[in-house]
mmCIF file with all atom_site columns, C-alpha atoms in Angstrom:
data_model
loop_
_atom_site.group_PDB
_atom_site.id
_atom_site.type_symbol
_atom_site.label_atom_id
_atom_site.label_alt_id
_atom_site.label_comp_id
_atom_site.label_asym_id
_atom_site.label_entity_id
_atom_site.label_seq_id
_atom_site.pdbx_PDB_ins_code
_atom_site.Cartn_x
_atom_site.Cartn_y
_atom_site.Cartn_z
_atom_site.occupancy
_atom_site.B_iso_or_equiv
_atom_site.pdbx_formal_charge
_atom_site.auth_seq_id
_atom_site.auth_comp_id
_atom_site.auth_asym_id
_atom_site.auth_atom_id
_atom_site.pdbx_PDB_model_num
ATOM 1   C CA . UNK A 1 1   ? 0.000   0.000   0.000   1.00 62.00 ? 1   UNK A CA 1
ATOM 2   C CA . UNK A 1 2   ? 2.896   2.348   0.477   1.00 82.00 ? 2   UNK A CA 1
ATOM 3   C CA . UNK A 1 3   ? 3.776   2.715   -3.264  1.00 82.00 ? 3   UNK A CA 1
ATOM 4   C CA . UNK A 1 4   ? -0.230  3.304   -4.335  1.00 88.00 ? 4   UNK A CA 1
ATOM 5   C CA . UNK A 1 5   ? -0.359  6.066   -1.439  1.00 87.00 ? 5   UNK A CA 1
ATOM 6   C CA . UNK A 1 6   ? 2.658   7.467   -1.925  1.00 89.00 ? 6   UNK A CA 1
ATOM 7   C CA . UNK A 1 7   ? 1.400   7.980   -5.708  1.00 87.00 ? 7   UNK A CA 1
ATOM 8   C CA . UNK A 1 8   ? -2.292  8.196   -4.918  1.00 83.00 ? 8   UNK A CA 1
ATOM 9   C CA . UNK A 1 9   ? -3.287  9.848   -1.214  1.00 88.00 ? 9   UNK A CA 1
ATOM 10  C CA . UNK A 1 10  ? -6.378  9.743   0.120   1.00 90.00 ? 10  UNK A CA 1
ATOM 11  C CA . UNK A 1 11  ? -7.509  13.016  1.265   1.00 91.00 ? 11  UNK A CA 1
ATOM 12  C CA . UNK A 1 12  ? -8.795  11.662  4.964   1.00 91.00 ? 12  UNK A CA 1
ATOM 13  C CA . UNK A 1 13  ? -5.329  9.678   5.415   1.00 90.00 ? 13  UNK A CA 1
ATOM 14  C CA . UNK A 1 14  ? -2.141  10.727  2.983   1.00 87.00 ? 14  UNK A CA 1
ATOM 15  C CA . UNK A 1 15  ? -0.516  7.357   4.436   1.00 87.00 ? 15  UNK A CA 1
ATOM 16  C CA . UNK A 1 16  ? -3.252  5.282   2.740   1.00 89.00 ? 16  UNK A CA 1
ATOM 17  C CA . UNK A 1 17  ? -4.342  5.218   -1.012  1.00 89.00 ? 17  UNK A CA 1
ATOM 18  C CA . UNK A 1 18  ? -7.899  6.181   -2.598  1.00 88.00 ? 18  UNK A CA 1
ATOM 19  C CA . UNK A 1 19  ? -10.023 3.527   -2.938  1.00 91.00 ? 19  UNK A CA 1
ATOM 20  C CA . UNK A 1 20  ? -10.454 3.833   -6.148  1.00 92.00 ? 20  UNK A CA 1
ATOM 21  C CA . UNK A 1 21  ? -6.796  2.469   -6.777  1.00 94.00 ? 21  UNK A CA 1
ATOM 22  C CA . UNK A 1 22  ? -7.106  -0.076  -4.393  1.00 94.00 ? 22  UNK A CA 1
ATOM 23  C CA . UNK A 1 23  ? -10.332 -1.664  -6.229  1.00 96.00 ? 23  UNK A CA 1
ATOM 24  C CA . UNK A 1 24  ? -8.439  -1.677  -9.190  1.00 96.00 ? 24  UNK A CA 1
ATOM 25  C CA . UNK A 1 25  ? -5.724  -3.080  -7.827  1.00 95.00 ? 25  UNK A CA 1
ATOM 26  C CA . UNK A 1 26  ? -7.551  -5.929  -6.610  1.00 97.00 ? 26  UNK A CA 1
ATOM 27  C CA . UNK A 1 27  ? -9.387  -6.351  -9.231  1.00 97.00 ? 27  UNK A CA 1
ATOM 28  C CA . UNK A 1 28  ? -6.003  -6.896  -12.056 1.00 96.00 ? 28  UNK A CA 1
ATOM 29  C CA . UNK A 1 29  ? -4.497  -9.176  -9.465  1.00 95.00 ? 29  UNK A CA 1
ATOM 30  C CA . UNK A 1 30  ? -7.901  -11.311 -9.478  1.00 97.00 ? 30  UNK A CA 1
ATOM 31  C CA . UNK A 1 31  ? -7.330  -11.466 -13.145 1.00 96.00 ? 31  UNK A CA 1
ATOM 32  C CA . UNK A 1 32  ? -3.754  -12.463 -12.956 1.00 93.00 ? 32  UNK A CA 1
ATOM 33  C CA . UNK A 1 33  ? -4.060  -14.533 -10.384 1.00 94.00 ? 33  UNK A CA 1
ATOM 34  C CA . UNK A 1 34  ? -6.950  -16.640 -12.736 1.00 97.00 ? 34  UNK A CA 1
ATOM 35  C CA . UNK A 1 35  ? -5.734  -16.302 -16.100 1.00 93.00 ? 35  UNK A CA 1
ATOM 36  C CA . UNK A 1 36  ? -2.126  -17.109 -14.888 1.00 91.00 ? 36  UNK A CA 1
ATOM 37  C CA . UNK A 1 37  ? -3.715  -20.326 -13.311 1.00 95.00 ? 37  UNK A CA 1
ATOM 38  C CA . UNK A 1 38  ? -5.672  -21.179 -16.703 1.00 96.00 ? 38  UNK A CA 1
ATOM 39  C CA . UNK A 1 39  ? -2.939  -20.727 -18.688 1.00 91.00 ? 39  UNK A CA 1
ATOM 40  C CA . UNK A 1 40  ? -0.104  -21.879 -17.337 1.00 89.00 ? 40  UNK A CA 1
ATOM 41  C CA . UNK A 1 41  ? 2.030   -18.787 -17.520 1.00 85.00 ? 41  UNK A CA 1
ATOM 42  C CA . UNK A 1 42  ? 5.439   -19.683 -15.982 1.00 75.00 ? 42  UNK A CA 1
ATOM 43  C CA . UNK A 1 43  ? 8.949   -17.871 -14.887 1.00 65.00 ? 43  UNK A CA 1
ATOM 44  C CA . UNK A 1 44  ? 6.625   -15.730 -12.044 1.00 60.00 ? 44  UNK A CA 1
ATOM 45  C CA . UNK A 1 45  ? 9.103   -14.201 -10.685 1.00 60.00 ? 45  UNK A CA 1
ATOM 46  C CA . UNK A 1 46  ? 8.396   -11.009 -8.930  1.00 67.00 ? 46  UNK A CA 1
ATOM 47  C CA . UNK A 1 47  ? 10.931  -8.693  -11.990 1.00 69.00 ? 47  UNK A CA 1
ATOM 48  C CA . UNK A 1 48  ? 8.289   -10.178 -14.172 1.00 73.00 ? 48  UNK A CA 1
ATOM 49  C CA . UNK A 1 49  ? 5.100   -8.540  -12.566 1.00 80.00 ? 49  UNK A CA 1
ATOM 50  C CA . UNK A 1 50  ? 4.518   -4.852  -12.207 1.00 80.00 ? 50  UNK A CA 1
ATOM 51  C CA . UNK A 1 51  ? 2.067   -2.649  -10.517 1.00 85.00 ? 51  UNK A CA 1
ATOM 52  C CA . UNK A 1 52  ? 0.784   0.663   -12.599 1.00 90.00 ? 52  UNK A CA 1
ATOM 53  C CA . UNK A 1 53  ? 0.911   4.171   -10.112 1.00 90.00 ? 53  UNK A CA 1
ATOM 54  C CA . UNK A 1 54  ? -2.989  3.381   -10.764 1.00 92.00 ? 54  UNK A CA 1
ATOM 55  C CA . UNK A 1 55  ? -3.048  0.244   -8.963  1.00 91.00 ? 55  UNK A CA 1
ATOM 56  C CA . UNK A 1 56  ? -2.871  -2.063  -11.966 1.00 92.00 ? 56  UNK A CA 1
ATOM 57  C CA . UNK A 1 57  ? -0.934  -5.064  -11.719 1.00 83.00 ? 57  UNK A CA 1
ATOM 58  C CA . UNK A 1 58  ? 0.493   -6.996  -14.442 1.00 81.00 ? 58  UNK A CA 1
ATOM 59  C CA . UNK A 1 59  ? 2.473   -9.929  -15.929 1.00 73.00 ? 59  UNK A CA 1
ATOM 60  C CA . UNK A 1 60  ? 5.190   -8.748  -18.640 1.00 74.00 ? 60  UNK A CA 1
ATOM 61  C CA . UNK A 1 61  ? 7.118   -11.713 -19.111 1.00 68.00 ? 61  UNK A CA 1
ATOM 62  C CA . UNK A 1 62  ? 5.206   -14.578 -21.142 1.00 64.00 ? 62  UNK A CA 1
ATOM 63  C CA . UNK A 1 63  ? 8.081   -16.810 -22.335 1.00 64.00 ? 63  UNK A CA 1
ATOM 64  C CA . UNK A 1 64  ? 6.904   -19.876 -20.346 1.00 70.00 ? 64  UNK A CA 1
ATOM 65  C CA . UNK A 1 65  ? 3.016   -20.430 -21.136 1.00 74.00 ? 65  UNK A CA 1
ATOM 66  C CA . UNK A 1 66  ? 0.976   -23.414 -20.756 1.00 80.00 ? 66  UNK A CA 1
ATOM 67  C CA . UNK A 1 67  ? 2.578   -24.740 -18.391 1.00 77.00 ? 67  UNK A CA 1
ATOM 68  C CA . UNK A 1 68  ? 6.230   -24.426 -18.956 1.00 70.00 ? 68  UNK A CA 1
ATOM 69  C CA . UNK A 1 69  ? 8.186   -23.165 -16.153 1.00 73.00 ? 69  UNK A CA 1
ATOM 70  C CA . UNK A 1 70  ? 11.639  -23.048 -15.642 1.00 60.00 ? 70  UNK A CA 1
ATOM 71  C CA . UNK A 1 71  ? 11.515  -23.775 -12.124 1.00 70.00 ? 71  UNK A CA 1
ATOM 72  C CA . UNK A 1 72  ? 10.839  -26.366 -9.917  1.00 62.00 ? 72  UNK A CA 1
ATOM 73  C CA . UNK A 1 73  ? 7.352   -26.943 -8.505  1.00 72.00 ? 73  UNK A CA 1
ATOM 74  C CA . UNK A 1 74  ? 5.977   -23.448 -9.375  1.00 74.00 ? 74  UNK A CA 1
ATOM 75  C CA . UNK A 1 75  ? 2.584   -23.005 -7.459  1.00 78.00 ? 75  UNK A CA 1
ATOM 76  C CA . UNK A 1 76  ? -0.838  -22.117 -9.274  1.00 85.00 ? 76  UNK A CA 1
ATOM 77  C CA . UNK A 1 77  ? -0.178  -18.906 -9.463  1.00 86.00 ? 77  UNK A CA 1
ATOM 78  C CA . UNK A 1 78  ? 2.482   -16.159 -7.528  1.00 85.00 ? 78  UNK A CA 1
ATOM 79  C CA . UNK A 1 79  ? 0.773   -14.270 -4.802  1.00 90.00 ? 79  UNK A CA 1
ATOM 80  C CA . UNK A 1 80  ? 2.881   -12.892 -1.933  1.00 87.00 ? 80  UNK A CA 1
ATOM 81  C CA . UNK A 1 81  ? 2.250   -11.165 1.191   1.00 88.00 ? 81  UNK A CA 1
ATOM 82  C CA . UNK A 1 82  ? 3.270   -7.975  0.655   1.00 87.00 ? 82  UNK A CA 1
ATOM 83  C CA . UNK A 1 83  ? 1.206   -8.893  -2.240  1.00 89.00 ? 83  UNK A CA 1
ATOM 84  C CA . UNK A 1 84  ? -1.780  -9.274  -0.110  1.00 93.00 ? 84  UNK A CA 1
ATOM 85  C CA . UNK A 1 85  ? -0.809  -6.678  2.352   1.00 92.00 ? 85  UNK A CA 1
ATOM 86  C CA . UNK A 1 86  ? -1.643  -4.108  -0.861  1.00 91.00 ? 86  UNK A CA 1
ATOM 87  C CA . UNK A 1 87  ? -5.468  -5.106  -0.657  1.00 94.00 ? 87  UNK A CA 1
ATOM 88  C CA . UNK A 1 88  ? -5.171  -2.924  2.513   1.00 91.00 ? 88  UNK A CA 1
ATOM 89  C CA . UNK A 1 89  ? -6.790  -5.540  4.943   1.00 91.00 ? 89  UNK A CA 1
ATOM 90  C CA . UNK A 1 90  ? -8.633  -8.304  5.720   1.00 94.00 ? 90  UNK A CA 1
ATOM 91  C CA . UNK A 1 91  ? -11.962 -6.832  3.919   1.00 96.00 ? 91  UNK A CA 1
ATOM 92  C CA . UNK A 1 92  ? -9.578  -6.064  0.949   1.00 96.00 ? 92  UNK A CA 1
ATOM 93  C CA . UNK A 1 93  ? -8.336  -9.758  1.011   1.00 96.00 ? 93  UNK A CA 1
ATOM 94  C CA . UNK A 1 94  ? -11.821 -11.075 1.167   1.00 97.00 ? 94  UNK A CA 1
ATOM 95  C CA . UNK A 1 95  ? -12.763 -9.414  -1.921  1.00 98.00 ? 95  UNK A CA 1
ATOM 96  C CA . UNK A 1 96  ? -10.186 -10.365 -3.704  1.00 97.00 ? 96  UNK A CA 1
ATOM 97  C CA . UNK A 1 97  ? -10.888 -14.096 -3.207  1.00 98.00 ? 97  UNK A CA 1
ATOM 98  C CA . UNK A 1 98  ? -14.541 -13.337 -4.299  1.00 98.00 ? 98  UNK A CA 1
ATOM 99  C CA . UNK A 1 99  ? -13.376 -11.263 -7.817  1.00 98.00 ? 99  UNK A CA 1
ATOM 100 C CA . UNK A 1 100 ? -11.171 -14.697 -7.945  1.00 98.00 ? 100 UNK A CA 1
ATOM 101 C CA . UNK A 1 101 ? -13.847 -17.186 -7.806  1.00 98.00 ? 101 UNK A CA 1
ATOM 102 C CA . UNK A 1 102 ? -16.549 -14.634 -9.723  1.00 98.00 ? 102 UNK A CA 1
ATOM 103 C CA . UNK A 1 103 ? -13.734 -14.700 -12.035 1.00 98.00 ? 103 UNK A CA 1
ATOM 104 C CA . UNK A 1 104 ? -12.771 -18.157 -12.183 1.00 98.00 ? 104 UNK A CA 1
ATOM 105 C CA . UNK A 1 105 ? -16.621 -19.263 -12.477 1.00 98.00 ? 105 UNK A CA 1
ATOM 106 C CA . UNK A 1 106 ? -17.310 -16.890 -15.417 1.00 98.00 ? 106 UNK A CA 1
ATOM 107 C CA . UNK A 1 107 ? -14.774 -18.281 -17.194 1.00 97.00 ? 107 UNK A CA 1
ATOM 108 C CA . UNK A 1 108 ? -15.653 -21.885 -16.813 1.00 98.00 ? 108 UNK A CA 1
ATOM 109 C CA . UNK A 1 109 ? -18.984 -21.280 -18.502 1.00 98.00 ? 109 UNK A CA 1
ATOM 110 C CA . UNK A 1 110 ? -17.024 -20.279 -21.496 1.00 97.00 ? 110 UNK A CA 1
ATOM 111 C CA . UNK A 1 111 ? -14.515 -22.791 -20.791 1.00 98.00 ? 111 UNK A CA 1
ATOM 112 C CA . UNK A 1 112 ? -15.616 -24.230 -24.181 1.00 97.00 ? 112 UNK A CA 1
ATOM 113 C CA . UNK A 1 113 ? -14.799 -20.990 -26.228 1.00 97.00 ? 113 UNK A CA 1
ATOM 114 C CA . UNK A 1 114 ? -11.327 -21.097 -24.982 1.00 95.00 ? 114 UNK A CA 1
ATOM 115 C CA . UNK A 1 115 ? -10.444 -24.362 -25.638 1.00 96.00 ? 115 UNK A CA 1
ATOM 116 C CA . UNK A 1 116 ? -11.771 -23.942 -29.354 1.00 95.00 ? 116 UNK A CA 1
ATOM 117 C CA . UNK A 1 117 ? -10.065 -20.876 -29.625 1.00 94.00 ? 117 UNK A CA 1
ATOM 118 C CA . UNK A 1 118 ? -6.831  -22.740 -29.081 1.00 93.00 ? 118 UNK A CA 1
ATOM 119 C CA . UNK A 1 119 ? -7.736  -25.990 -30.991 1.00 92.00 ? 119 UNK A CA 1
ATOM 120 C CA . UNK A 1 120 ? -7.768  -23.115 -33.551 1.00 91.00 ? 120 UNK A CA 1
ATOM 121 C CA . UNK A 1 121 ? -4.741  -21.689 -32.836 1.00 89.00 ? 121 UNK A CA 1
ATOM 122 C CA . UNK A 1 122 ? -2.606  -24.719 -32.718 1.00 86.00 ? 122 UNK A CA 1
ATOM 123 C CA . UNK A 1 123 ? -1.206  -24.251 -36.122 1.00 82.00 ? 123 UNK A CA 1
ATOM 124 C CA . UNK A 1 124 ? -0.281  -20.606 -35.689 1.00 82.00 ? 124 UNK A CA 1
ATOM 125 C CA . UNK A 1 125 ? 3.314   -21.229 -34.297 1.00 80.00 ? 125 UNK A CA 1
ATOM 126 C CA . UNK A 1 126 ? 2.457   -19.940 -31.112 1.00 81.00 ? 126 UNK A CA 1
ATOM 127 C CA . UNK A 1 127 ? 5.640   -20.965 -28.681 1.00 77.00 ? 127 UNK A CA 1
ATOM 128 C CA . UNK A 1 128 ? 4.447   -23.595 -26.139 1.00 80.00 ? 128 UNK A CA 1
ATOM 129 C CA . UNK A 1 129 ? 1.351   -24.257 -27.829 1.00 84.00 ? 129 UNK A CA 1
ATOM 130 C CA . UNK A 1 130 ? 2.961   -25.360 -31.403 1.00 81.00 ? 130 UNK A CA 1
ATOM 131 C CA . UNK A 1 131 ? 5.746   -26.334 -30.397 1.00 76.00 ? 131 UNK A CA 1
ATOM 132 C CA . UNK A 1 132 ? 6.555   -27.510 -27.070 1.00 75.00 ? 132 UNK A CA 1
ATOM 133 C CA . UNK A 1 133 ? 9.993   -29.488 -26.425 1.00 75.00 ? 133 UNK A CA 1
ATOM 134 C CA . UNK A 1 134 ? 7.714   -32.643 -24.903 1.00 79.00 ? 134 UNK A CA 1
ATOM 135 C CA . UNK A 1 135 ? 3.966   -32.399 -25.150 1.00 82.00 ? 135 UNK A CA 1
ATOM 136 C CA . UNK A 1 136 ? 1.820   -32.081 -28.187 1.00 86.00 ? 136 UNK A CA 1
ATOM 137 C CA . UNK A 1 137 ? -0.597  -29.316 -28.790 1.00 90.00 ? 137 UNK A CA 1
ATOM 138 C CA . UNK A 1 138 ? -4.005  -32.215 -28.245 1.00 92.00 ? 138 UNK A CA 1
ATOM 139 C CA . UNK A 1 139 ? -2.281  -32.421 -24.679 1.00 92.00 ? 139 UNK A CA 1
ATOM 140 C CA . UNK A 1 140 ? -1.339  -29.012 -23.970 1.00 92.00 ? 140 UNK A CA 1
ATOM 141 C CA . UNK A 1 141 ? -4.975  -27.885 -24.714 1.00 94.00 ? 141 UNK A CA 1
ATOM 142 C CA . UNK A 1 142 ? -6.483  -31.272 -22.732 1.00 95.00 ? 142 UNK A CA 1
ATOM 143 C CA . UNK A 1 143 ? -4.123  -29.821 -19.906 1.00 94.00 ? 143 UNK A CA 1
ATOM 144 C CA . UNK A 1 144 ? -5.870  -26.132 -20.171 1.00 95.00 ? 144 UNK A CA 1
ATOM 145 C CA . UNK A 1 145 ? -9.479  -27.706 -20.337 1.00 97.00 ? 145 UNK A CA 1
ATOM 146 C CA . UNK A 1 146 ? -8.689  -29.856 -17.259 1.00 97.00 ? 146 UNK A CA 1
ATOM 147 C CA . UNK A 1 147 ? -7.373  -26.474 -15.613 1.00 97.00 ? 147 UNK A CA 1
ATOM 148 C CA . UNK A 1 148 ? -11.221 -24.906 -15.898 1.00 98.00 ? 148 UNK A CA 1
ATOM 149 C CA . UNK A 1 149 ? -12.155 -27.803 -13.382 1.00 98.00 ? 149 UNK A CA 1
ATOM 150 C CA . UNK A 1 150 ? -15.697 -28.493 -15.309 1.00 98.00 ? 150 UNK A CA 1
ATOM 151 C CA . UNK A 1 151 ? -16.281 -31.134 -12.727 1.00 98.00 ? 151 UNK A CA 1
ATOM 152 C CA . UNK A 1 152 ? -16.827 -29.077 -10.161 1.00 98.00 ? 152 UNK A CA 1
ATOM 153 C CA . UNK A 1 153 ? -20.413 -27.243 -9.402  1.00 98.00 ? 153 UNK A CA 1
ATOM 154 C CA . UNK A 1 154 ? -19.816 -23.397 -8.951  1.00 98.00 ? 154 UNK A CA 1
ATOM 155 C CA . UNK A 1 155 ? -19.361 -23.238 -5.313  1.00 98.00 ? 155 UNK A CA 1
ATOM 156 C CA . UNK A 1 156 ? -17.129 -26.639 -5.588  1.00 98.00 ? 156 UNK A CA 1
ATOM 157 C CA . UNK A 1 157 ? -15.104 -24.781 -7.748  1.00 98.00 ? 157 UNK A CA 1
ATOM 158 C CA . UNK A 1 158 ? -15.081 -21.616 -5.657  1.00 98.00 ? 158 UNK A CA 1
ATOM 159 C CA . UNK A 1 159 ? -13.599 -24.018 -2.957  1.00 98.00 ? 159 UNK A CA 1
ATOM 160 C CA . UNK A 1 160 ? -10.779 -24.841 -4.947  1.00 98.00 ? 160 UNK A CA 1
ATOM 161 C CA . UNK A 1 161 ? -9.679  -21.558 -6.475  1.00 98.00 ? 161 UNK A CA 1
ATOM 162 C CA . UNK A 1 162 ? -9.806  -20.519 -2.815  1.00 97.00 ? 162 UNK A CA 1
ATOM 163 C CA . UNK A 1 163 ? -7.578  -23.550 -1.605  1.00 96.00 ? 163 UNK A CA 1
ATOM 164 C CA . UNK A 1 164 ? -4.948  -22.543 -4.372  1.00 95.00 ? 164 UNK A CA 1
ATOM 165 C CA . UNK A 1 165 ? -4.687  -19.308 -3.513  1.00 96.00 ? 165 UNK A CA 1
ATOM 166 C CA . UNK A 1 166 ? -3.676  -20.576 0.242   1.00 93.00 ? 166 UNK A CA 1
ATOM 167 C CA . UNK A 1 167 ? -1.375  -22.648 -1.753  1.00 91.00 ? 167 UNK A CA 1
ATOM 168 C CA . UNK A 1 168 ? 0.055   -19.995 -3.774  1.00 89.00 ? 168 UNK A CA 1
ATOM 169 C CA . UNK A 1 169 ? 0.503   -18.281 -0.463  1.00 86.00 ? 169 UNK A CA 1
ATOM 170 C CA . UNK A 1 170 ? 2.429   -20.876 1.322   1.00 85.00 ? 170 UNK A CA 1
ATOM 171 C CA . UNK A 1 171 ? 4.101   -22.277 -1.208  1.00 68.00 ? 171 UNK A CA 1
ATOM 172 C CA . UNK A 1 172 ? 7.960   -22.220 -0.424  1.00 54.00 ? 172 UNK A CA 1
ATOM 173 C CA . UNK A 1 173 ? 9.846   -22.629 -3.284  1.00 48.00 ? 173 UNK A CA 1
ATOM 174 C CA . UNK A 1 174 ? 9.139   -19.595 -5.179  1.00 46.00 ? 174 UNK A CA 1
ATOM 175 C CA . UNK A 1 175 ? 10.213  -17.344 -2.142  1.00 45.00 ? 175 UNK A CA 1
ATOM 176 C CA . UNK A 1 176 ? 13.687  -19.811 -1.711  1.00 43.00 ? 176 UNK A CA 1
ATOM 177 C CA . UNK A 1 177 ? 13.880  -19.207 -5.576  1.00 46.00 ? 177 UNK A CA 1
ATOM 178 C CA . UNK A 1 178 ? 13.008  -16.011 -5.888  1.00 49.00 ? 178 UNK A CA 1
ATOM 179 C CA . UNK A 1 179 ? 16.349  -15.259 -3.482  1.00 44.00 ? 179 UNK A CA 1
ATOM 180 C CA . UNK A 1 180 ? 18.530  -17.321 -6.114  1.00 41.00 ? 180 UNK A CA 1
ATOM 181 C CA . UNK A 1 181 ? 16.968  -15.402 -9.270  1.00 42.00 ? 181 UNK A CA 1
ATOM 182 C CA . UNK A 1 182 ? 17.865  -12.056 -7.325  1.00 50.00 ? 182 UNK A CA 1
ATOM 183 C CA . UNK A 1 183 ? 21.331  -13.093 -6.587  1.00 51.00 ? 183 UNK A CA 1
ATOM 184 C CA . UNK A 1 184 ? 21.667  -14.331 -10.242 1.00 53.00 ? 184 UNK A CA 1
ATOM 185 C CA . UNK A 1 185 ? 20.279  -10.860 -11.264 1.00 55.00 ? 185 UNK A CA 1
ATOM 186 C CA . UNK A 1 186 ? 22.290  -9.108  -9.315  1.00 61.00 ? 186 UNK A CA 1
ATOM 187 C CA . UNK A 1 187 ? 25.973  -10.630 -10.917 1.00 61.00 ? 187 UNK A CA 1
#
């Protein structure tokens, strides 16, 4: 919250940010959160995410999709505290786990679309998708379809976006990476 204030005051309390940027901040780290998970966007380190002045957070790295990741047991998605600590409370957090599942659930009922979309797009040399080094494109998009969880009712499926997002929380290895990739970055 201390970069969005610092760039974005709210007139009752200079030390926290309008509202208004916090909404949207929650809102474009729903979306990443979800359409990271669906598509298997990999390499989520925290140089490859940035935050707007306007509170809108974003992925800029997408050489790893669909499920490629250069490192080890990457979680669903990256979410971090001081990720977390930006939604500017508990009420904050709580609304970004419903804009998750809202978001999540809206895009299972066009689950369909997607998938067609990339049975489509298969021949279009599109890295990952057309040419992965071990899976072929059938599998990749079997893998994304599988993702949507169309087995699940909604609130099932609210359930489980909400248990990966604990996951994503606690999930040590991208914090002991993340330490490596800095040091590496830093040579």
């Amino acid at each position: 919250t201390g970069y969005l204030a610092k760039n974005n005051p709210s007139p009752e309390n200079p030390n926290k940010p309008v509202s208004s940027v916090v909404e949207t901040y929650i809102k474009s780290c729903a979306g990443y959160c979800v359409i990271t998970y669906i598509l298997g966007i990999g390499d989520r380190h925290l140089d490859n995410i940035m935050l707007k002045p306007t509170g809108h957070f974003f992925h800029i790295d997408f050489g790893f999709v669909f499920g490629r990741d250069p490192k080890p047991m990457p979680p669903a998605f990256r979410l971090t505290q001081s990720m977390v600590d930006g939604f500017g409370g508990d009420e904050g957090f709580k609304q970004f786990k419903s804009v998750c599942c809202q978001t999540f659930n809206l895009l299972r009922r066009h689950a369909g679309l997607v998938v067609n979309l990339l049975h489509l797009s298969k021949e279009g040399n599109i890295p990952d998708l057309s040419n992965h080094p071990t899976l072929g494109s059938d599998e990749i998009i079997q893998r994304v379809e599988e993702k949507f969880r169309l087995d699940l009712t909604d609130e099932q499926a609210e359930h489980f976006f909400i248990s990966l997002i604990g996951e994503s929380m606690t999930a040590l290895a991208p914090r002991v990476l993340e330490v490596f990739h800095q040091i590496a970055v830093s040579r």
